[in-house]
Amino acid sequence: MPSLRTALLQSSGRPGSVAANLKALDEAAARAAAAGARLLVTPEMFLTGYAIGADVPRLAEPADGEAADTVAEIAARHGLAVAYAYPERDGEDVFNAVQLIGADGTRLANYRKTHLFGCFERDHFTPGEQAVVQAELDGLTVGLMICYDVEFPENVRAHALAGTDLLLVPTAQMHPFQFVAESVVPVRAFESQMYVAYVNRVGQEGEFEFVGLSTLAGPDGVARARAGRGDELVFADADPEFLAASREANPYLRDRRPGLYASLI
């Protein structure tokens, strides 16, 4: 089975302008496809911007809304899957969400952030209730998660036990928490034996200073790609053969003793 070439779009786009961010996504998809990528992943809330305050409900849209249709057109035109993050409206609720669109424009999966971070998110979003959301992509089981979610080891382990091979994590990681990108994410990939694509925003946005450092970490805990602190499009491969060999050699999942962990729940 061939590796899944993955492009990480590290950018804050233009906060408040969905049209500008869709244009940036289209341009990034063209560059990613030209470099042989089969998957493009954006940061958290890329469609609208993160620090948009009271504009969250105004810019939120359904999972099958106009922006979703545009992303589907972008994916199909460039022949690669796209995981884009956005505020999702469902009735009176707004969720911090990420949607995976296939290379043919099909909507494959939609995930709502389950662990909201800080007053800003708790004031503007409803937490999701489904921890594990997956889809099949080029022979790999791809899981979805957002930012703070990955900082809970049991959350990532739930994906491991459900068979996730590549975990996509759009994020809005800010100063002074850069150690999450540098250390926590590679550890999560190692301890749960999967690839983790962690894709961040950059620069100052409102009260937040985003630190970049997007990475795709392998099941050996080694970063296959690491962005700096500015706008970047970086590439790395999720290799199913290496993943299978790593899982065979690493006994973590086999050596678990679930009967001892009842106190966790």
PDB file of C-alpha atoms in Angstrom:
ATOM      1  CA  MET A   1       0.000   0.000   0.000  1.00  0.00           C
ATOM      2  CA  PRO A   2       1.503   3.386  -0.967  1.00  0.00           C
ATOM      3  CA  SER A   3       2.181   6.116   1.558  1.00  0.00           C
ATOM      4  CA  LEU A   4      -0.343   8.908   1.960  1.00  0.00           C
ATOM      5  CA  ARG A   5       1.422  12.156   1.042  1.00  0.00           C
ATOM      6  CA  THR A   6      -0.013  14.775   3.390  1.00  0.00           C
ATOM      7  CA  ALA A   7       0.227  18.569   3.134  1.00  0.00           C
ATOM      8  CA  LEU A   8      -0.047  20.711   6.272  1.00  0.00           C
ATOM      9  CA  LEU A   9      -1.261  24.257   5.587  1.00  0.00           C
ATOM     10  CA  GLN A  10       0.177  26.436   8.362  1.00  0.00           C
ATOM     11  CA  SER A  11      -1.563  29.797   8.026  1.00  0.00           C
ATOM     12  CA  SER A  12      -4.058  32.064   9.756  1.00  0.00           C
ATOM     13  CA  GLY A  13      -5.534  33.151   6.437  1.00  0.00           C
ATOM     14  CA  ARG A  14      -7.585  36.337   6.668  1.00  0.00           C
ATOM     15  CA  PRO A  15      -9.735  36.336   9.832  1.00  0.00           C
ATOM     16  CA  GLY A  16     -13.313  37.331   9.114  1.00  0.00           C
ATOM     17  CA  SER A  17     -13.206  36.684   5.349  1.00  0.00           C
ATOM     18  CA  VAL A  18     -14.527  33.286   4.271  1.00  0.00           C
ATOM     19  CA  ALA A  19     -14.029  34.195   0.597  1.00  0.00           C
ATOM     20  CA  ALA A  20     -10.352  35.062   1.100  1.00  0.00           C
ATOM     21  CA  ASN A  21      -9.727  31.887   3.054  1.00  0.00           C
ATOM     22  CA  LEU A  22     -11.397  29.722   0.428  1.00  0.00           C
ATOM     23  CA  LYS A  23      -9.180  31.369  -2.181  1.00  0.00           C
ATOM     24  CA  ALA A  24      -6.105  30.629  -0.048  1.00  0.00           C
ATOM     25  CA  LEU A  25      -7.281  27.039   0.350  1.00  0.00           C
ATOM     26  CA  ASP A  26      -7.682  26.688  -3.406  1.00  0.00           C
ATOM     27  CA  GLU A  27      -4.150  28.005  -3.987  1.00  0.00           C
ATOM     28  CA  ALA A  28      -2.712  25.692  -1.328  1.00  0.00           C
ATOM     29  CA  ALA A  29      -4.581  22.720  -2.822  1.00  0.00           C
ATOM     30  CA  ALA A  30      -3.034  23.458  -6.219  1.00  0.00           C
ATOM     31  CA  ARG A  31       0.467  23.567  -4.705  1.00  0.00           C
ATOM     32  CA  ALA A  32      -0.159  20.436  -2.638  1.00  0.00           C
ATOM     33  CA  ALA A  33      -1.481  18.448  -5.601  1.00  0.00           C
ATOM     34  CA  ALA A  34       1.481  19.546  -7.733  1.00  0.00           C
ATOM     35  CA  ALA A  35       3.781  18.170  -5.032  1.00  0.00           C
ATOM     36  CA  GLY A  36       2.015  14.811  -5.082  1.00  0.00           C
ATOM     37  CA  ALA A  37      -0.087  15.213  -1.926  1.00  0.00           C
ATOM     38  CA  ARG A  38      -3.311  13.251  -1.607  1.00  0.00           C
ATOM     39  CA  LEU A  39      -4.494  15.081   1.524  1.00  0.00           C
ATOM     40  CA  LEU A  40      -4.435  18.726   2.635  1.00  0.00           C
ATOM     41  CA  VAL A  41      -5.125  19.701   6.261  1.00  0.00           C
ATOM     42  CA  THR A  42      -5.874  23.226   7.523  1.00  0.00           C
ATOM     43  CA  PRO A  43      -5.526  24.764  11.006  1.00  0.00           C
ATOM     44  CA  GLU A  44      -8.416  25.174  13.456  1.00  0.00           C
ATOM     45  CA  MET A  45     -11.186  27.572  12.329  1.00  0.00           C
ATOM     46  CA  PHE A  46      -9.331  28.246   9.062  1.00  0.00           C
ATOM     47  CA  LEU A  47     -12.491  28.999   7.120  1.00  0.00           C
ATOM     48  CA  THR A  48     -13.373  32.067   9.214  1.00  0.00           C
ATOM     49  CA  GLY A  49     -10.448  32.871  11.488  1.00  0.00           C
ATOM     50  CA  TYR A  50     -10.212  31.969  15.159  1.00  0.00           C
ATOM     51  CA  ALA A  51     -10.342  35.275  17.085  1.00  0.00           C
ATOM     52  CA  ILE A  52     -13.535  36.532  15.448  1.00  0.00           C
ATOM     53  CA  GLY A  53     -15.526  37.027  18.660  1.00  0.00           C
ATOM     54  CA  ALA A  54     -19.171  37.923  18.086  1.00  0.00           C
ATOM     55  CA  ASP A  55     -18.851  37.018  14.384  1.00  0.00           C
ATOM     56  CA  VAL A  56     -18.758  33.308  15.248  1.00  0.00           C
ATOM     57  CA  PRO A  57     -22.546  32.798  14.954  1.00  0.00           C
ATOM     58  CA  ARG A  58     -22.773  35.035  11.873  1.00  0.00           C
ATOM     59  CA  LEU A  59     -20.064  33.144   9.962  1.00  0.00           C
ATOM     60  CA  ALA A  60     -21.024  29.652  11.132  1.00  0.00           C
ATOM     61  CA  GLU A  61     -22.706  27.443   8.564  1.00  0.00           C
ATOM     62  CA  PRO A  62     -24.052  23.880   8.289  1.00  0.00           C
ATOM     63  CA  ALA A  63     -21.784  20.975   7.401  1.00  0.00           C
ATOM     64  CA  ASP A  64     -23.486  20.886   3.998  1.00  0.00           C
ATOM     65  CA  GLY A  65     -23.460  24.656   3.486  1.00  0.00           C
ATOM     66  CA  GLU A  66     -22.086  26.836   0.696  1.00  0.00           C
ATOM     67  CA  ALA A  67     -18.489  26.720   1.917  1.00  0.00           C
ATOM     68  CA  ALA A  68     -18.642  22.928   2.101  1.00  0.00           C
ATOM     69  CA  ASP A  69     -19.760  22.871  -1.533  1.00  0.00           C
ATOM     70  CA  THR A  70     -16.871  25.153  -2.486  1.00  0.00           C
ATOM     71  CA  VAL A  71     -14.343  22.989  -0.628  1.00  0.00           C
ATOM     72  CA  ALA A  72     -15.768  19.935  -2.385  1.00  0.00           C
ATOM     73  CA  GLU A  73     -15.215  21.653  -5.735  1.00  0.00           C
ATOM     74  CA  ILE A  74     -11.640  22.524  -4.740  1.00  0.00           C
ATOM     75  CA  ALA A  75     -10.928  18.943  -3.667  1.00  0.00           C
ATOM     76  CA  ALA A  76     -12.369  17.438  -6.850  1.00  0.00           C
ATOM     77  CA  ARG A  77     -10.666  19.943  -9.141  1.00  0.00           C
ATOM     78  CA  HIS A  78      -7.231  19.265  -7.658  1.00  0.00           C
ATOM     79  CA  GLY A  79      -7.783  15.556  -6.981  1.00  0.00           C
ATOM     80  CA  LEU A  80      -6.915  15.475  -3.292  1.00  0.00           C
ATOM     81  CA  ALA A  81      -8.802  15.151  -0.026  1.00  0.00           C
ATOM     82  CA  VAL A  82      -9.197  18.248   2.160  1.00  0.00           C
ATOM     83  CA  ALA A  83      -9.724  18.453   5.914  1.00  0.00           C
ATOM     84  CA  TYR A  84     -10.878  21.992   6.667  1.00  0.00           C
ATOM     85  CA  ALA A  85     -11.828  23.470  10.035  1.00  0.00           C
ATOM     86  CA  TYR A  86     -14.771  25.832  10.497  1.00  0.00           C
ATOM     87  CA  PRO A  87     -17.594  26.893  12.849  1.00  0.00           C
ATOM     88  CA  GLU A  88     -20.545  24.577  12.213  1.00  0.00           C
ATOM     89  CA  ARG A  89     -24.110  25.695  12.794  1.00  0.00           C
ATOM     90  CA  ASP A  90     -26.709  23.063  13.678  1.00  0.00           C
ATOM     91  CA  GLY A  91     -29.978  24.664  14.723  1.00  0.00           C
ATOM     92  CA  GLU A  92     -29.270  26.993  17.643  1.00  0.00           C
ATOM     93  CA  ASP A  93     -25.906  25.364  18.398  1.00  0.00           C
ATOM     94  CA  VAL A  94     -22.509  26.282  16.967  1.00  0.00           C
ATOM     95  CA  PHE A  95     -19.675  23.765  17.068  1.00  0.00           C
ATOM     96  CA  ASN A  96     -15.928  24.105  16.522  1.00  0.00           C
ATOM     97  CA  ALA A  97     -15.671  21.545  13.721  1.00  0.00           C
ATOM     98  CA  VAL A  98     -13.502  19.927  11.076  1.00  0.00           C
ATOM     99  CA  GLN A  99     -14.833  18.245   7.949  1.00  0.00           C
ATOM    100  CA  LEU A 100     -13.020  15.782   5.695  1.00  0.00           C
ATOM    101  CA  ILE A 101     -13.862  15.978   1.989  1.00  0.00           C
ATOM    102  CA  GLY A 102     -12.677  13.221  -0.339  1.00  0.00           C
ATOM    103  CA  ALA A 103     -10.694  13.710  -3.531  1.00  0.00           C
ATOM    104  CA  ASP A 104     -13.910  13.261  -5.517  1.00  0.00           C
ATOM    105  CA  GLY A 105     -15.720  15.956  -3.520  1.00  0.00           C
ATOM    106  CA  THR A 106     -17.623  13.533  -1.274  1.00  0.00           C
ATOM    107  CA  ARG A 107     -18.160  14.547   2.352  1.00  0.00           C
ATOM    108  CA  LEU A 108     -16.489  11.728   4.314  1.00  0.00           C
ATOM    109  CA  ALA A 109     -16.642  12.761   7.973  1.00  0.00           C
ATOM    110  CA  ASN A 110     -17.424  15.700  10.251  1.00  0.00           C
ATOM    111  CA  TYR A 111     -16.101  16.088  13.802  1.00  0.00           C
ATOM    112  CA  ARG A 112     -17.107  18.529  16.550  1.00  0.00           C
ATOM    113  CA  LYS A 113     -14.485  19.515  19.127  1.00  0.00           C
ATOM    114  CA  THR A 114     -15.232  17.735  22.395  1.00  0.00           C
ATOM    115  CA  HIS A 115     -12.845  19.567  24.770  1.00  0.00           C
ATOM    116  CA  LEU A 116     -13.333  23.337  24.583  1.00  0.00           C
ATOM    117  CA  PHE A 117     -10.407  25.495  25.709  1.00  0.00           C
ATOM    118  CA  GLY A 118     -10.770  28.718  27.664  1.00  0.00           C
ATOM    119  CA  CYS A 119     -13.550  31.246  28.095  1.00  0.00           C
ATOM    120  CA  PHE A 120     -13.615  32.249  24.418  1.00  0.00           C
ATOM    121  CA  GLU A 121     -14.497  28.762  23.209  1.00  0.00           C
ATOM    122  CA  ARG A 122     -16.876  27.974  26.055  1.00  0.00           C
ATOM    123  CA  ASP A 123     -18.729  31.241  25.431  1.00  0.00           C
ATOM    124  CA  HIS A 124     -19.167  30.673  21.683  1.00  0.00           C
ATOM    125  CA  PHE A 125     -19.355  26.910  21.085  1.00  0.00           C
ATOM    126  CA  THR A 126     -21.262  23.839  22.161  1.00  0.00           C
ATOM    127  CA  PRO A 127     -18.975  20.850  22.902  1.00  0.00           C
ATOM    128  CA  GLY A 128     -19.269  17.828  20.648  1.00  0.00           C
ATOM    129  CA  GLU A 129     -20.245  14.478  22.142  1.00  0.00           C
ATOM    130  CA  GLN A 130     -18.636  11.960  19.766  1.00  0.00           C
ATOM    131  CA  ALA A 131     -14.992  11.289  20.627  1.00  0.00           C
ATOM    132  CA  VAL A 132     -14.026   9.058  17.716  1.00  0.00           C
ATOM    133  CA  VAL A 133     -14.912  10.084  14.165  1.00  0.00           C
ATOM    134  CA  GLN A 134     -13.161   8.263  11.316  1.00  0.00           C
ATOM    135  CA  ALA A 135     -13.145   7.769   7.555  1.00  0.00           C
ATOM    136  CA  GLU A 136     -11.244   5.578   5.122  1.00  0.00           C
ATOM    137  CA  LEU A 137      -8.816   7.394   2.845  1.00  0.00           C
ATOM    138  CA  ASP A 138      -6.415   5.711   0.417  1.00  0.00           C
ATOM    139  CA  GLY A 139      -6.453   2.523   2.483  1.00  0.00           C
ATOM    140  CA  LEU A 140      -5.786   4.249   5.816  1.00  0.00           C
ATOM    141  CA  THR A 141      -8.217   4.857   8.655  1.00  0.00           C
ATOM    142  CA  VAL A 142      -8.150   8.606   9.242  1.00  0.00           C
ATOM    143  CA  GLY A 143      -9.394  10.083  12.518  1.00  0.00           C
ATOM    144  CA  LEU A 144     -10.393  13.662  13.303  1.00  0.00           C
ATOM    145  CA  MET A 145      -9.710  15.748  16.404  1.00  0.00           C
ATOM    146  CA  ILE A 146      -9.191  19.457  17.178  1.00  0.00           C
ATOM    147  CA  CYS A 147      -6.444  21.195  19.191  1.00  0.00           C
ATOM    148  CA  TYR A 148      -7.045  20.764  22.958  1.00  0.00           C
ATOM    149  CA  ASP A 149      -8.571  17.298  22.319  1.00  0.00           C
ATOM    150  CA  VAL A 150      -5.136  15.815  21.582  1.00  0.00           C
ATOM    151  CA  GLU A 151      -3.821  16.876  24.996  1.00  0.00           C
ATOM    152  CA  PHE A 152      -5.963  14.197  26.644  1.00  0.00           C
ATOM    153  CA  PRO A 153      -4.113  10.868  26.273  1.00  0.00           C
ATOM    154  CA  GLU A 154      -7.263   8.797  26.776  1.00  0.00           C
ATOM    155  CA  ASN A 155      -8.843  10.653  23.858  1.00  0.00           C
ATOM    156  CA  VAL A 156      -6.045   9.632  21.486  1.00  0.00           C
ATOM    157  CA  ARG A 157      -5.963   6.112  22.923  1.00  0.00           C
ATOM    158  CA  ALA A 158      -9.652   5.766  22.082  1.00  0.00           C
ATOM    159  CA  HIS A 159      -8.706   6.429  18.460  1.00  0.00           C
ATOM    160  CA  ALA A 160      -5.902   3.880  18.650  1.00  0.00           C
ATOM    161  CA  LEU A 161      -8.267   1.216  19.960  1.00  0.00           C
ATOM    162  CA  ALA A 162     -10.723   2.065  17.173  1.00  0.00           C
ATOM    163  CA  GLY A 163      -7.996   1.526  14.566  1.00  0.00           C
ATOM    164  CA  THR A 164      -7.052   5.064  13.562  1.00  0.00           C
ATOM    165  CA  ASP A 165      -3.862   5.101  11.479  1.00  0.00           C
ATOM    166  CA  LEU A 166      -3.560   8.841  10.834  1.00  0.00           C
ATOM    167  CA  LEU A 167      -5.023  11.369  13.260  1.00  0.00           C
ATOM    168  CA  LEU A 168      -5.697  14.848  11.835  1.00  0.00           C
ATOM    169  CA  VAL A 169      -5.576  17.644  14.413  1.00  0.00           C
ATOM    170  CA  PRO A 170      -6.286  21.182  13.206  1.00  0.00           C
ATOM    171  CA  THR A 171      -5.136  23.463  16.024  1.00  0.00           C
ATOM    172  CA  ALA A 172      -4.908  27.048  17.225  1.00  0.00           C
ATOM    173  CA  GLN A 173      -1.992  26.481  19.594  1.00  0.00           C
ATOM    174  CA  MET A 174      -0.831  29.678  21.211  1.00  0.00           C
ATOM    175  CA  HIS A 175       2.083  31.015  23.240  1.00  0.00           C
ATOM    176  CA  PRO A 176       3.301  29.802  25.763  1.00  0.00           C
ATOM    177  CA  PHE A 177       2.103  26.266  24.986  1.00  0.00           C
ATOM    178  CA  GLN A 178       4.470  25.472  22.104  1.00  0.00           C
ATOM    179  CA  PHE A 179       5.721  22.412  24.019  1.00  0.00           C
ATOM    180  CA  VAL A 180       2.522  20.681  22.914  1.00  0.00           C
ATOM    181  CA  ALA A 181       3.650  20.791  19.279  1.00  0.00           C
ATOM    182  CA  GLU A 182       7.272  20.090  20.147  1.00  0.00           C
ATOM    183  CA  SER A 183       6.831  17.295  22.703  1.00  0.00           C
ATOM    184  CA  VAL A 184       3.259  16.205  23.453  1.00  0.00           C
ATOM    185  CA  VAL A 185       2.190  15.446  19.883  1.00  0.00           C
ATOM    186  CA  PRO A 186       5.175  13.166  19.083  1.00  0.00           C
ATOM    187  CA  VAL A 187       4.589  11.352  22.396  1.00  0.00           C
ATOM    188  CA  ARG A 188       0.903  10.854  21.551  1.00  0.00           C
ATOM    189  CA  ALA A 189       1.890   9.363  18.191  1.00  0.00           C
ATOM    190  CA  PHE A 190       4.364   7.014  19.883  1.00  0.00           C
ATOM    191  CA  GLU A 191       2.249   5.873  22.828  1.00  0.00           C
ATOM    192  CA  SER A 192      -0.809   5.197  20.658  1.00  0.00           C
ATOM    193  CA  GLN A 193       1.081   3.945  17.594  1.00  0.00           C
ATOM    194  CA  MET A 194      -0.281   6.149  14.836  1.00  0.00           C
ATOM    195  CA  TYR A 195       0.628   9.133  12.688  1.00  0.00           C
ATOM    196  CA  VAL A 196      -0.531  12.507  14.012  1.00  0.00           C
ATOM    197  CA  ALA A 197      -0.822  15.556  11.741  1.00  0.00           C
ATOM    198  CA  TYR A 198      -0.978  18.668  13.942  1.00  0.00           C
ATOM    199  CA  VAL A 199      -1.640  21.833  11.902  1.00  0.00           C
ATOM    200  CA  ASN A 200      -1.432  25.257  13.531  1.00  0.00           C
ATOM    201  CA  ARG A 201      -2.197  28.920  12.955  1.00  0.00           C
ATOM    202  CA  VAL A 202       0.535  31.601  13.036  1.00  0.00           C
ATOM    203  CA  GLY A 203       1.106  35.129  14.269  1.00  0.00           C
ATOM    204  CA  GLN A 204      -0.953  37.567  16.316  1.00  0.00           C
ATOM    205  CA  GLU A 205      -4.735  37.373  16.064  1.00  0.00           C
ATOM    206  CA  GLY A 206      -6.680  39.461  18.549  1.00  0.00           C
ATOM    207  CA  GLU A 207      -5.432  38.568  22.015  1.00  0.00           C
ATOM    208  CA  PHE A 208      -3.826  35.332  20.830  1.00  0.00           C
ATOM    209  CA  GLU A 209      -0.294  34.708  19.574  1.00  0.00           C
ATOM    210  CA  PHE A 210      -0.172  31.475  17.581  1.00  0.00           C
ATOM    211  CA  VAL A 211       3.148  29.623  17.519  1.00  0.00           C
ATOM    212  CA  GLY A 212       3.102  27.620  14.270  1.00  0.00           C
ATOM    213  CA  LEU A 213       5.361  24.545  14.582  1.00  0.00           C
ATOM    214  CA  SER A 214       2.934  22.317  12.671  1.00  0.00           C
ATOM    215  CA  THR A 215       4.141  18.735  12.521  1.00  0.00           C
ATOM    216  CA  LEU A 216       3.391  15.267  11.253  1.00  0.00           C
ATOM    217  CA  ALA A 217       4.728  12.834  13.859  1.00  0.00           C
ATOM    218  CA  GLY A 218       5.203   9.121  13.241  1.00  0.00           C
ATOM    219  CA  PRO A 219       4.542   6.107  15.479  1.00  0.00           C
ATOM    220  CA  ASP A 220       8.232   6.150  16.428  1.00  0.00           C
ATOM    221  CA  GLY A 221       7.755   9.603  17.972  1.00  0.00           C
ATOM    222  CA  VAL A 222       9.830  11.279  15.257  1.00  0.00           C
ATOM    223  CA  ALA A 223       8.578  14.359  13.405  1.00  0.00           C
ATOM    224  CA  ARG A 224       8.426  13.644   9.668  1.00  0.00           C
ATOM    225  CA  ALA A 225       7.882  17.361   9.011  1.00  0.00           C
ATOM    226  CA  ARG A 226       8.161  20.442  11.185  1.00  0.00           C
ATOM    227  CA  ALA A 227       7.121  23.959  10.165  1.00  0.00           C
ATOM    228  CA  GLY A 228       8.603  27.141  11.591  1.00  0.00           C
ATOM    229  CA  ARG A 229       6.720  30.165  12.933  1.00  0.00           C
ATOM    230  CA  GLY A 230       5.418  31.671   9.679  1.00  0.00           C
ATOM    231  CA  ASP A 231       3.080  30.761   6.818  1.00  0.00           C
ATOM    232  CA  GLU A 232       4.182  27.439   5.334  1.00  0.00           C
ATOM    233  CA  LEU A 233       2.983  24.434   3.399  1.00  0.00           C
ATOM    234  CA  VAL A 234       4.899  21.386   4.583  1.00  0.00           C
ATOM    235  CA  PHE A 235       4.702  17.775   3.431  1.00  0.00           C
ATOM    236  CA  ALA A 236       5.206  14.360   4.979  1.00  0.00           C
ATOM    237  CA  ASP A 237       4.162  10.782   4.287  1.00  0.00           C
ATOM    238  CA  ALA A 238       2.031   8.436   6.375  1.00  0.00           C
ATOM    239  CA  ASP A 239       3.580   5.075   5.480  1.00  0.00           C
ATOM    240  CA  PRO A 240       1.280   2.100   6.236  1.00  0.00           C
ATOM    241  CA  GLU A 241       4.121  -0.423   5.994  1.00  0.00           C
ATOM    242  CA  PHE A 242       6.218   1.457   8.548  1.00  0.00           C
ATOM    243  CA  LEU A 243       3.142   1.803  10.766  1.00  0.00           C
ATOM    244  CA  ALA A 244       2.467  -1.941  10.654  1.00  0.00           C
ATOM    245  CA  ALA A 245       6.094  -2.728  11.510  1.00  0.00           C
ATOM    246  CA  SER A 246       6.078  -0.220  14.352  1.00  0.00           C
ATOM    247  CA  ARG A 247       2.901  -1.667  15.832  1.00  0.00           C
ATOM    248  CA  GLU A 248       4.398  -5.151  15.641  1.00  0.00           C
ATOM    249  CA  ALA A 249       7.537  -4.033  17.459  1.00  0.00           C
ATOM    250  CA  ASN A 250       5.887  -1.768  20.046  1.00  0.00           C
ATOM    251  CA  PRO A 251       3.872  -3.667  22.687  1.00  0.00           C
ATOM    252  CA  TYR A 252       1.939  -0.772  24.256  1.00  0.00           C
ATOM    253  CA  LEU A 253      -1.471  -1.651  22.868  1.00  0.00           C
ATOM    254  CA  ARG A 254      -0.983  -5.398  23.378  1.00  0.00           C
ATOM    255  CA  ASP A 255       0.287  -5.001  26.935  1.00  0.00           C
ATOM    256  CA  ARG A 256      -2.595  -2.884  28.187  1.00  0.00           C
ATOM    257  CA  ARG A 257      -4.546  -4.192  31.193  1.00  0.00           C
ATOM    258  CA  PRO A 258      -7.943  -2.508  30.851  1.00  0.00           C
ATOM    259  CA  GLY A 259      -9.253  -4.126  34.025  1.00  0.00           C
ATOM    260  CA  LEU A 260      -6.904  -1.944  36.052  1.00  0.00           C
ATOM    261  CA  TYR A 261      -8.122   1.315  34.532  1.00  0.00           C
ATOM    262  CA  ALA A 262     -11.766   1.331  35.629  1.00  0.00           C
ATOM    263  CA  SER A 263     -11.103   4.322  37.879  1.00  0.00           C
ATOM    264  CA  LEU A 264     -10.445   6.454  34.768  1.00  0.00           C
ATOM    265  CA  ILE A 265     -14.163   6.478  34.033  1.00  0.00           C
TER     266      ILE A 265
END
